[in-house]
mmCIF file of C-alpha atoms in Angstrom:
data_model
loop_
_atom_site.group_PDB
_atom_site.id
_atom_site.type_symbol
_atom_site.label_atom_id
_atom_site.label_comp_id
_atom_site.label_asym_id
_atom_site.label_seq_id
_atom_site.Cartn_x
_atom_site.Cartn_y
_atom_site.Cartn_z
ATOM 1 C CA UNK A 1 76.914 62.591 110.081
ATOM 2 C CA UNK A 2 77.814 61.446 113.252
ATOM 3 C CA UNK A 3 80.881 59.271 112.006
ATOM 4 C CA UNK A 4 81.877 61.610 110.199
ATOM 5 C CA UNK A 5 82.277 64.231 112.434
ATOM 6 C CA UNK A 6 84.242 61.713 114.757
ATOM 7 C CA UNK A 7 86.625 62.070 112.369
ATOM 8 C CA UNK A 8 87.102 65.016 111.032
ATOM 9 C CA UNK A 9 85.888 67.525 113.327
ATOM 10 C CA UNK A 10 88.229 68.364 115.929
ATOM 11 C CA UNK A 11 91.028 66.020 114.730
ATOM 12 C CA UNK A 12 94.545 66.804 112.735
ATOM 13 C CA UNK A 13 94.679 66.497 109.375
ATOM 14 C CA UNK A 14 98.366 65.501 107.791
ATOM 15 C CA UNK A 15 99.448 67.724 105.260
ATOM 16 C CA UNK A 16 99.641 65.803 102.024
ATOM 17 C CA UNK A 17 103.193 67.332 101.853
ATOM 18 C CA UNK A 18 104.320 67.576 105.162
ATOM 19 C CA UNK A 19 107.196 65.000 104.339
ATOM 20 C CA UNK A 20 108.810 66.568 101.842
ATOM 21 C CA UNK A 21 108.868 69.628 103.525
ATOM 22 C CA UNK A 22 110.326 68.440 106.031
ATOM 23 C CA UNK A 23 112.582 66.547 104.808
ATOM 24 C CA UNK A 24 113.801 69.929 102.428
ATOM 25 C CA UNK A 25 112.797 67.294 99.152
ATOM 26 C CA UNK A 26 110.335 70.384 97.936
ATOM 27 C CA UNK A 27 112.090 73.077 95.024
ATOM 28 C CA UNK A 28 112.588 76.516 94.818
ATOM 29 C CA UNK A 29 113.586 77.944 91.976
ATOM 30 C CA UNK A 30 117.305 78.341 92.445
ATOM 31 C CA UNK A 31 116.701 75.022 92.803
ATOM 32 C CA UNK A 32 116.451 74.693 89.017
ATOM 33 C CA UNK A 33 118.795 77.476 88.088
ATOM 34 C CA UNK A 34 121.770 75.265 86.027
ATOM 35 C CA UNK A 35 125.797 75.766 85.374
ATOM 36 C CA UNK A 36 126.434 78.257 83.238
ATOM 37 C CA UNK A 37 124.203 80.720 83.463
ATOM 38 C CA UNK A 38 124.694 84.540 82.784
ATOM 39 C CA UNK A 39 123.788 86.730 86.322
ATOM 40 C CA UNK A 40 122.225 89.588 86.195
ATOM 41 C CA UNK A 41 122.326 92.589 88.562
ATOM 42 C CA UNK A 42 120.763 96.375 88.796
ATOM 43 C CA UNK A 43 122.802 98.636 88.969
ATOM 44 C CA UNK A 44 120.702 102.054 90.808
ATOM 45 C CA UNK A 45 120.156 105.152 90.934
ATOM 46 C CA UNK A 46 121.270 106.506 94.532
ATOM 47 C CA UNK A 47 118.952 109.425 93.903
ATOM 48 C CA UNK A 48 115.819 109.716 94.196
ATOM 49 C CA UNK A 49 113.923 112.183 91.691
ATOM 50 C CA UNK A 50 116.778 112.601 88.144
ATOM 51 C CA UNK A 51 116.935 112.232 84.517
ATOM 52 C CA UNK A 52 119.297 110.515 82.990
ATOM 53 C CA UNK A 53 121.717 113.109 80.457
ATOM 54 C CA UNK A 54 124.671 109.732 80.165
ATOM 55 C CA UNK A 55 125.152 106.892 80.715
ATOM 56 C CA UNK A 56 128.820 105.731 79.371
ATOM 57 C CA UNK A 57 128.631 100.933 79.185
ATOM 58 C CA UNK A 58 132.041 101.093 76.565
ATOM 59 C CA UNK A 59 134.051 100.222 79.962
ATOM 60 C CA UNK A 60 131.776 97.804 81.440
ATOM 61 C CA UNK A 61 131.405 95.705 78.141
ATOM 62 C CA UNK A 62 135.155 95.417 78.236
ATOM 63 C CA UNK A 63 135.235 92.909 81.745
ATOM 64 C CA UNK A 64 136.354 89.498 81.446
ATOM 65 C CA UNK A 65 132.488 87.938 81.539
ATOM 66 C CA UNK A 66 130.185 90.108 80.264
ATOM 67 C CA UNK A 67 127.770 89.358 77.737
ATOM 68 C CA UNK A 68 125.991 92.379 77.860
ATOM 69 C CA UNK A 69 124.631 96.193 79.412
ATOM 70 C CA UNK A 70 121.831 97.372 79.182
ATOM 71 C CA UNK A 71 120.735 101.060 79.571
ATOM 72 C CA UNK A 72 116.621 102.254 78.713
ATOM 73 C CA UNK A 73 117.440 102.697 74.914
ATOM 74 C CA UNK A 74 118.641 99.354 74.460
ATOM 75 C CA UNK A 75 114.677 97.787 75.649
ATOM 76 C CA UNK A 76 111.272 98.564 74.363
ATOM 77 C CA UNK A 77 109.676 101.881 75.379
ATOM 78 C CA UNK A 78 106.025 100.536 76.745
ATOM 79 C CA UNK A 79 104.542 101.372 79.915
ATOM 80 C CA UNK A 80 103.570 98.578 81.832
ATOM 81 C CA UNK A 81 102.604 97.708 85.486
ATOM 82 C CA UNK A 82 104.240 95.588 87.615
ATOM 83 C CA UNK A 83 100.742 94.728 89.169
ATOM 84 C CA UNK A 84 99.976 91.422 90.073
ATOM 85 C CA UNK A 85 95.836 92.383 88.953
ATOM 86 C CA UNK A 86 92.658 90.798 87.362
ATOM 87 C CA UNK A 87 91.219 92.323 84.070
ATOM 88 C CA UNK A 88 89.483 94.815 83.919
ATOM 89 C CA UNK A 89 93.054 96.160 86.195
ATOM 90 C CA UNK A 90 92.797 99.189 88.235
ATOM 91 C CA UNK A 91 96.912 100.672 88.127
ATOM 92 C CA UNK A 92 98.051 102.997 86.074
ATOM 93 C CA UNK A 93 100.395 101.822 83.374
ATOM 94 C CA UNK A 94 103.383 103.841 84.485
ATOM 95 C CA UNK A 95 106.957 102.301 84.601
ATOM 96 C CA UNK A 96 109.315 100.943 81.263
ATOM 97 C CA UNK A 97 112.102 98.251 82.430
ATOM 98 C CA UNK A 98 114.369 101.181 81.825
ATOM 99 C CA UNK A 99 114.049 104.974 81.920
ATOM 100 C CA UNK A 100 115.293 108.224 81.179
ATOM 101 C CA UNK A 101 113.908 109.365 84.611
ATOM 102 C CA UNK A 102 114.727 107.664 88.122
ATOM 103 C CA UNK A 103 112.234 107.872 90.997
ATOM 104 C CA UNK A 104 113.679 106.568 93.913
ATOM 105 C CA UNK A 105 116.731 105.631 95.498
ATOM 106 C CA UNK A 106 117.545 102.543 94.020
ATOM 107 C CA UNK A 107 115.090 102.598 90.082
ATOM 108 C CA UNK A 108 117.306 100.465 88.382
ATOM 109 C CA UNK A 109 119.847 102.013 85.576
ATOM 110 C CA UNK A 110 121.504 100.064 83.544
ATOM 111 C CA UNK A 111 121.083 95.732 83.503
ATOM 112 C CA UNK A 112 123.417 93.368 83.914
ATOM 113 C CA UNK A 113 124.244 89.851 82.782
ATOM 114 C CA UNK A 114 127.843 88.319 83.143
ATOM 115 C CA UNK A 115 128.922 84.704 83.623
ATOM 116 C CA UNK A 116 129.102 85.584 87.610
ATOM 117 C CA UNK A 117 128.635 88.028 90.577
ATOM 118 C CA UNK A 118 132.109 89.263 90.284
ATOM 119 C CA UNK A 119 131.917 90.084 86.993
ATOM 120 C CA UNK A 120 128.942 92.559 86.562
ATOM 121 C CA UNK A 121 129.347 94.880 90.825
ATOM 122 C CA UNK A 122 133.049 94.932 88.540
ATOM 123 C CA UNK A 123 131.245 96.422 85.483
ATOM 124 C CA UNK A 124 128.944 97.851 87.599
ATOM 125 C CA UNK A 125 131.303 100.544 89.107
ATOM 126 C CA UNK A 126 132.088 101.499 85.482
ATOM 127 C CA UNK A 127 128.526 101.955 84.022
ATOM 128 C CA UNK A 128 128.914 105.763 83.588
ATOM 129 C CA UNK A 129 126.128 107.782 84.296
ATOM 130 C CA UNK A 130 125.593 111.319 83.963
ATOM 131 C CA UNK A 131 122.023 112.876 86.321
ATOM 132 C CA UNK A 132 120.799 116.620 85.794
ATOM 133 C CA UNK A 133 119.208 116.131 89.553
ATOM 134 C CA UNK A 134 115.670 116.566 90.426
ATOM 135 C CA UNK A 135 113.944 118.282 93.335
ATOM 136 C CA UNK A 136 112.775 115.205 95.169
ATOM 137 C CA UNK A 137 108.644 114.972 97.057
ATOM 138 C CA UNK A 138 109.680 112.915 100.132
ATOM 139 C CA UNK A 139 106.610 113.111 102.283
ATOM 140 C CA UNK A 140 102.646 112.604 101.112
ATOM 141 C CA UNK A 141 101.198 115.130 101.865
ATOM 142 C CA UNK A 142 103.308 117.324 99.269
ATOM 143 C CA UNK A 143 102.569 115.278 96.512
ATOM 144 C CA UNK A 144 98.536 116.069 95.733
ATOM 145 C CA UNK A 145 99.040 119.436 93.504
ATOM 146 C CA UNK A 146 102.689 120.206 93.618
ATOM 147 C CA UNK A 147 104.414 121.698 90.430
ATOM 148 C CA UNK A 148 106.498 118.741 90.187
ATOM 149 C CA UNK A 149 105.171 115.788 88.069
ATOM 150 C CA UNK A 150 106.732 112.855 89.306
ATOM 151 C CA UNK A 151 105.110 111.623 86.280
ATOM 152 C CA UNK A 152 105.864 113.804 83.275
ATOM 153 C CA UNK A 153 105.442 111.610 80.786
ATOM 154 C CA UNK A 154 103.538 111.486 77.637
ATOM 155 C CA UNK A 155 102.612 107.754 77.248
ATOM 156 C CA UNK A 156 101.236 107.422 80.484
ATOM 157 C CA UNK A 157 98.598 105.422 80.908
ATOM 158 C CA UNK A 158 95.404 105.685 84.480
ATOM 159 C CA UNK A 159 92.689 103.322 83.821
ATOM 160 C CA UNK A 160 89.213 104.012 83.621
ATOM 161 C CA UNK A 161 87.217 104.729 86.628
ATOM 162 C CA UNK A 162 90.090 104.839 89.534
ATOM 163 C CA UNK A 163 90.264 108.163 89.666
ATOM 164 C CA UNK A 164 93.435 108.924 89.028
ATOM 165 C CA UNK A 165 95.192 112.391 87.419
ATOM 166 C CA UNK A 166 99.405 112.209 86.548
ATOM 167 C CA UNK A 167 99.730 116.336 86.395
ATOM 168 C CA UNK A 168 98.495 116.519 90.345
ATOM 169 C CA UNK A 169 100.523 113.769 90.948
ATOM 170 C CA UNK A 170 97.445 112.021 91.612
ATOM 171 C CA UNK A 171 97.342 108.008 91.044
ATOM 172 C CA UNK A 172 93.508 108.019 92.747
ATOM 173 C CA UNK A 173 91.177 108.993 94.139
ATOM 174 C CA UNK A 174 87.641 107.879 94.914
ATOM 175 C CA UNK A 175 84.694 109.247 97.452
ATOM 176 C CA UNK A 176 81.805 107.484 98.582
ATOM 177 C CA UNK A 177 79.302 107.804 100.794
ATOM 178 C CA UNK A 178 75.091 108.050 101.832
ATOM 179 C CA UNK A 179 73.287 109.869 103.979
ATOM 180 C CA UNK A 180 73.610 113.708 105.570
ATOM 181 C CA UNK A 181 77.629 113.071 107.431
ATOM 182 C CA UNK A 182 77.750 116.342 109.078
ATOM 183 C CA UNK A 183 74.444 116.496 109.597
ATOM 184 C CA UNK A 184 74.611 112.774 111.774
ATOM 185 C CA UNK A 185 77.943 113.809 113.055
ATOM 186 C CA UNK A 186 76.333 117.432 114.579
ATOM 187 C CA UNK A 187 73.434 115.337 116.518
ATOM 188 C CA UNK A 188 76.455 113.364 118.112
ATOM 189 C CA UNK A 189 77.157 113.342 122.400
ATOM 190 C CA UNK A 190 80.833 112.076 121.101
ATOM 191 C CA UNK A 191 82.290 111.983 118.782
ATOM 192 C CA UNK A 192 86.402 110.999 118.101
ATOM 193 C CA UNK A 193 88.274 113.052 115.661
ATOM 194 C CA UNK A 194 91.504 110.911 115.559
ATOM 195 C CA UNK A 195 94.971 111.425 112.643
ATOM 196 C CA UNK A 196 96.806 108.074 112.470
ATOM 197 C CA UNK A 197 99.726 107.590 110.570
ATOM 198 C CA UNK A 198 99.721 103.772 109.008
ATOM 199 C CA UNK A 199 103.592 102.739 107.868
ATOM 200 C CA UNK A 200 104.677 101.392 105.148
ATOM 201 C CA UNK A 201 105.558 97.694 105.950
ATOM 202 C CA UNK A 202 107.337 94.467 104.511
ATOM 203 C CA UNK A 203 107.285 91.665 103.960
ATOM 204 C CA UNK A 204 111.067 90.331 105.332
ATOM 205 C CA UNK A 205 109.531 86.388 103.322
ATOM 206 C CA UNK A 206 112.722 84.057 104.063
ATOM 207 C CA UNK A 207 113.219 83.279 100.144
ATOM 208 C CA UNK A 208 113.903 86.897 98.104
ATOM 209 C CA UNK A 209 112.678 87.713 94.403
ATOM 210 C CA UNK A 210 114.446 85.528 92.160
ATOM 211 C CA UNK A 211 113.350 84.256 88.773
ATOM 212 C CA UNK A 212 115.114 82.140 86.146
ATOM 213 C CA UNK A 213 114.759 82.494 82.409
ATOM 214 C CA UNK A 214 115.601 80.883 79.229
ATOM 215 C CA UNK A 215 114.270 79.558 75.543
ATOM 216 C CA UNK A 216 112.850 76.585 75.833
ATOM 217 C CA UNK A 217 111.957 74.044 72.601
ATOM 218 C CA UNK A 218 109.291 75.601 71.592
ATOM 219 C CA UNK A 219 111.033 78.825 70.895
ATOM 220 C CA UNK A 220 109.269 80.861 74.368
ATOM 221 C CA UNK A 221 110.098 82.949 76.954
ATOM 222 C CA UNK A 222 110.400 80.212 79.523
ATOM 223 C CA UNK A 223 110.070 82.202 83.274
ATOM 224 C CA UNK A 224 110.529 80.005 86.459
ATOM 225 C CA UNK A 225 110.185 82.770 89.397
ATOM 226 C CA UNK A 226 109.121 82.897 93.271
ATOM 227 C CA UNK A 227 106.003 84.553 92.010
ATOM 228 C CA UNK A 228 102.737 84.508 93.385
ATOM 229 C CA UNK A 229 101.242 85.073 89.853
ATOM 230 C CA UNK A 230 101.760 83.467 87.364
ATOM 231 C CA UNK A 231 99.500 84.043 84.782
ATOM 232 C CA UNK A 232 99.939 87.578 85.438
ATOM 233 C CA UNK A 233 104.296 86.869 85.722
ATOM 234 C CA UNK A 234 103.340 85.762 81.749
ATOM 235 C CA UNK A 235 100.915 89.347 80.908
ATOM 236 C CA UNK A 236 102.947 91.585 82.683
ATOM 237 C CA UNK A 237 106.753 90.188 80.843
ATOM 238 C CA UNK A 238 104.424 90.000 77.910
ATOM 239 C CA UNK A 239 103.539 93.364 77.550
ATOM 240 C CA UNK A 240 107.089 95.061 78.363
ATOM 241 C CA UNK A 241 108.969 93.133 76.222
ATOM 242 C CA UNK A 242 106.480 93.758 73.556
ATOM 243 C CA UNK A 243 105.062 90.119 72.145
ATOM 244 C CA UNK A 244 102.642 87.716 72.667
ATOM 245 C CA UNK A 245 101.720 85.967 75.733
ATOM 246 C CA UNK A 246 101.768 82.878 73.633
ATOM 247 C CA UNK A 247 105.253 83.649 73.302
ATOM 248 C CA UNK A 248 105.953 83.291 76.830
ATOM 249 C CA UNK A 249 105.111 80.379 79.519
ATOM 250 C CA UNK A 250 105.253 80.829 83.428
ATOM 251 C CA UNK A 251 106.392 77.817 85.886
ATOM 252 C CA UNK A 252 105.873 79.188 89.683
ATOM 253 C CA UNK A 253 108.165 76.758 91.289
ATOM 254 C CA UNK A 254 107.843 76.756 95.438
ATOM 255 C CA UNK A 255 108.110 79.472 96.713
ATOM 256 C CA UNK A 256 109.925 80.598 100.155
ATOM 257 C CA UNK A 257 106.969 83.363 101.089
ATOM 258 C CA UNK A 258 105.321 86.338 99.855
ATOM 259 C CA UNK A 259 102.175 87.948 101.651
ATOM 260 C CA UNK A 260 101.348 89.567 98.925
ATOM 261 C CA UNK A 261 104.916 90.765 97.482
ATOM 262 C CA UNK A 262 105.013 87.933 95.218
ATOM 263 C CA UNK A 263 101.435 89.594 94.407
ATOM 264 C CA UNK A 264 104.457 92.410 91.551
ATOM 265 C CA UNK A 265 106.256 91.058 89.313
ATOM 266 C CA UNK A 266 109.181 92.291 91.289
ATOM 267 C CA UNK A 267 112.206 91.092 89.442
ATOM 268 C CA UNK A 268 111.272 89.051 86.574
ATOM 269 C CA UNK A 269 111.506 91.522 82.964
ATOM 270 C CA UNK A 270 115.083 91.889 83.395
ATOM 271 C CA UNK A 271 115.964 88.648 83.245
ATOM 272 C CA UNK A 272 113.177 87.800 80.655
ATOM 273 C CA UNK A 273 114.500 90.909 78.573
ATOM 274 C CA UNK A 274 118.352 90.068 78.904
ATOM 275 C CA UNK A 275 117.210 86.368 77.632
ATOM 276 C CA UNK A 276 114.718 87.655 75.403
ATOM 277 C CA UNK A 277 117.548 89.195 73.061
ATOM 278 C CA UNK A 278 120.957 87.281 73.806
ATOM 279 C CA UNK A 279 118.864 83.966 73.729
ATOM 280 C CA UNK A 280 120.537 82.840 76.912
ATOM 281 C CA UNK A 281 119.332 81.487 80.264
ATOM 282 C CA UNK A 282 119.586 84.205 83.265
ATOM 283 C CA UNK A 283 118.978 84.763 86.642
ATOM 284 C CA UNK A 284 118.455 87.033 88.855
ATOM 285 C CA UNK A 285 118.652 87.084 93.050
ATOM 286 C CA UNK A 286 117.788 89.647 94.895
ATOM 287 C CA UNK A 287 119.538 91.336 97.539
ATOM 288 C CA UNK A 288 117.806 91.546 101.439
ATOM 289 C CA UNK A 289 118.616 95.348 100.002
ATOM 290 C CA UNK A 290 117.494 94.798 97.468
ATOM 291 C CA UNK A 291 114.625 93.169 99.115
ATOM 292 C CA UNK A 292 113.669 96.361 101.358
ATOM 293 C CA UNK A 293 114.816 99.660 98.513
ATOM 294 C CA UNK A 294 112.469 97.870 95.405
ATOM 295 C CA UNK A 295 110.514 95.404 97.113
ATOM 296 C CA UNK A 296 106.562 95.672 97.143
ATOM 297 C CA UNK A 297 105.355 96.984 100.761
ATOM 298 C CA UNK A 298 102.307 97.914 101.752
ATOM 299 C CA UNK A 299 101.736 101.314 101.208
ATOM 300 C CA UNK A 300 102.752 104.253 103.671
ATOM 301 C CA UNK A 301 99.131 106.264 105.002
ATOM 302 C CA UNK A 302 97.561 109.032 107.205
ATOM 303 C CA UNK A 303 93.784 107.921 107.563
ATOM 304 C CA UNK A 304 91.586 110.542 109.210
ATOM 305 C CA UNK A 305 88.585 109.067 111.176
ATOM 306 C CA UNK A 306 85.393 110.675 112.471
ATOM 307 C CA UNK A 307 83.233 108.175 114.272
ATOM 308 C CA UNK A 308 79.951 109.335 116.053
ATOM 309 C CA UNK A 309 77.534 107.764 118.535
ATOM 310 C CA UNK A 310 74.720 108.830 121.206
ATOM 311 C CA UNK A 311 74.675 109.128 124.779
ATOM 312 C CA UNK A 312 74.892 104.918 125.077
ATOM 313 C CA UNK A 313 77.786 104.106 122.812
ATOM 314 C CA UNK A 314 76.350 103.738 119.521
ATOM 315 C CA UNK A 315 78.116 104.311 116.110
ATOM 316 C CA UNK A 316 75.646 107.011 114.655
ATOM 317 C CA UNK A 317 77.993 108.239 112.094
ATOM 318 C CA UNK A 318 81.846 107.440 110.402
ATOM 319 C CA UNK A 319 83.778 109.462 108.465
ATOM 320 C CA UNK A 320 87.230 108.019 107.129
ATOM 321 C CA UNK A 321 89.677 110.466 105.302
ATOM 322 C CA UNK A 322 92.614 108.199 103.986
ATOM 323 C CA UNK A 323 95.466 109.519 102.087
ATOM 324 C CA UNK A 324 98.110 106.689 100.876
ATOM 325 C CA UNK A 325 101.358 106.869 99.803
ATOM 326 C CA UNK A 326 101.787 105.006 96.661
ATOM 327 C CA UNK A 327 105.273 105.711 96.152
ATOM 328 C CA UNK A 328 107.373 105.786 92.981
ATOM 329 C CA UNK A 329 105.090 103.566 91.110
ATOM 330 C CA UNK A 330 101.401 102.224 91.269
ATOM 331 C CA UNK A 331 101.614 99.175 91.948
ATOM 332 C CA UNK A 332 98.408 98.294 94.222
ATOM 333 C CA UNK A 333 98.338 102.123 94.744
ATOM 334 C CA UNK A 334 94.130 102.288 93.905
ATOM 335 C CA UNK A 335 93.475 98.987 95.898
ATOM 336 C CA UNK A 336 95.425 98.547 98.965
ATOM 337 C CA UNK A 337 93.791 101.676 100.032
ATOM 338 C CA UNK A 338 90.342 100.663 99.700
ATOM 339 C CA UNK A 339 90.952 98.128 101.897
ATOM 340 C CA UNK A 340 91.464 100.659 105.236
ATOM 341 C CA UNK A 341 88.091 101.796 104.782
ATOM 342 C CA UNK A 342 85.904 97.395 103.358
ATOM 343 C CA UNK A 343 87.775 96.445 106.512
ATOM 344 C CA UNK A 344 87.370 98.358 108.901
ATOM 345 C CA UNK A 345 84.100 100.013 108.332
ATOM 346 C CA UNK A 346 82.808 96.277 107.163
ATOM 347 C CA UNK A 347 83.126 95.410 111.075
ATOM 348 C CA UNK A 348 80.732 98.110 112.625
ATOM 349 C CA UNK A 349 77.391 97.677 111.087
ATOM 350 C CA UNK A 350 73.845 100.342 111.962
ATOM 351 C CA UNK A 351 75.482 103.769 110.964
ATOM 352 C CA UNK A 352 72.813 106.175 110.101
ATOM 353 C CA UNK A 353 75.799 108.318 107.318
ATOM 354 C CA UNK A 354 79.008 106.989 106.611
ATOM 355 C CA UNK A 355 81.534 108.779 103.774
ATOM 356 C CA UNK A 356 85.009 106.782 102.920
ATOM 357 C CA UNK A 357 87.551 108.449 101.027
ATOM 358 C CA UNK A 358 90.537 107.945 99.644
ATOM 359 C CA UNK A 359 93.844 109.208 97.212
ATOM 360 C CA UNK A 360 96.528 108.066 95.818
ATOM 361 C CA UNK A 361 99.215 110.024 95.577
ATOM 362 C CA UNK A 362 102.984 109.869 94.407
ATOM 363 C CA UNK A 363 106.313 110.339 95.844
#
């Protein structure tokens, strides 16, 4: 045992892939993209909330090198979530590959695929969209029970046990307690009662969101993606495209950082639908701007905390309420918020009473 301690405890361990990493040998998604692969770009909404009245891609299709321009009329209308979460999935199915409604500045309106980026950007300018601009909700404190509905669609899918109510702009809601919190707080010598606003945080990983798709020798849709969740990506892509999971294979090369952002299938469905409809390989890499405006950040939250203690400073009761902003869609909405309670309250013990409640709203 002493020899084992001498060999391993307190000793540096060389990573098996250290030399490969230092010499630049690991293969990333971009390294796998062959020549003559379609470039995919997304035309995005300039409005925070709007309904597409009409969209004309005829002039865009005339640009030399353009393979296809897809709108919501050209893609499956299955609701799904981009969140990579195990069964039973908590996040509501509230999005489409492309939707008649756009719900944030940057929401995709059209998928453009062509021989290179230049022709795609030229075609993007020629896609003519007429919007019915709607009043948005931009503040999380104004969302709950607002007459403006972020998700009015009838085929919205809520999962049991999450407290979801789309008619209230409520992605998730929960309330749990033990003991009489109000009574114990009233008996405390000291009470701290504060509100804290936590801003959204973007992971800003080195490698942006990127995916390369093709049809393999067995007729399967092959997705090679910078992702942390390859098996979830397979399920998400198959559901979005309305095909069997057995028709999708996902390969995860080495990724240049994720930090949770790549636990969401941010970009895979867009080149996937291009390849599925055209039979040709396609590749999409988000710009850094796109990573910020259409990524998977940590959610903005407002936290109200009340903690009561006796004369000695011993905590007796805590009451924690979190209002979380899931944004336009509910990816990780029901789960990220729970961490505001489970990760903080678990650091303390000995409470006579405690309560943790949250509401997760759309904006």
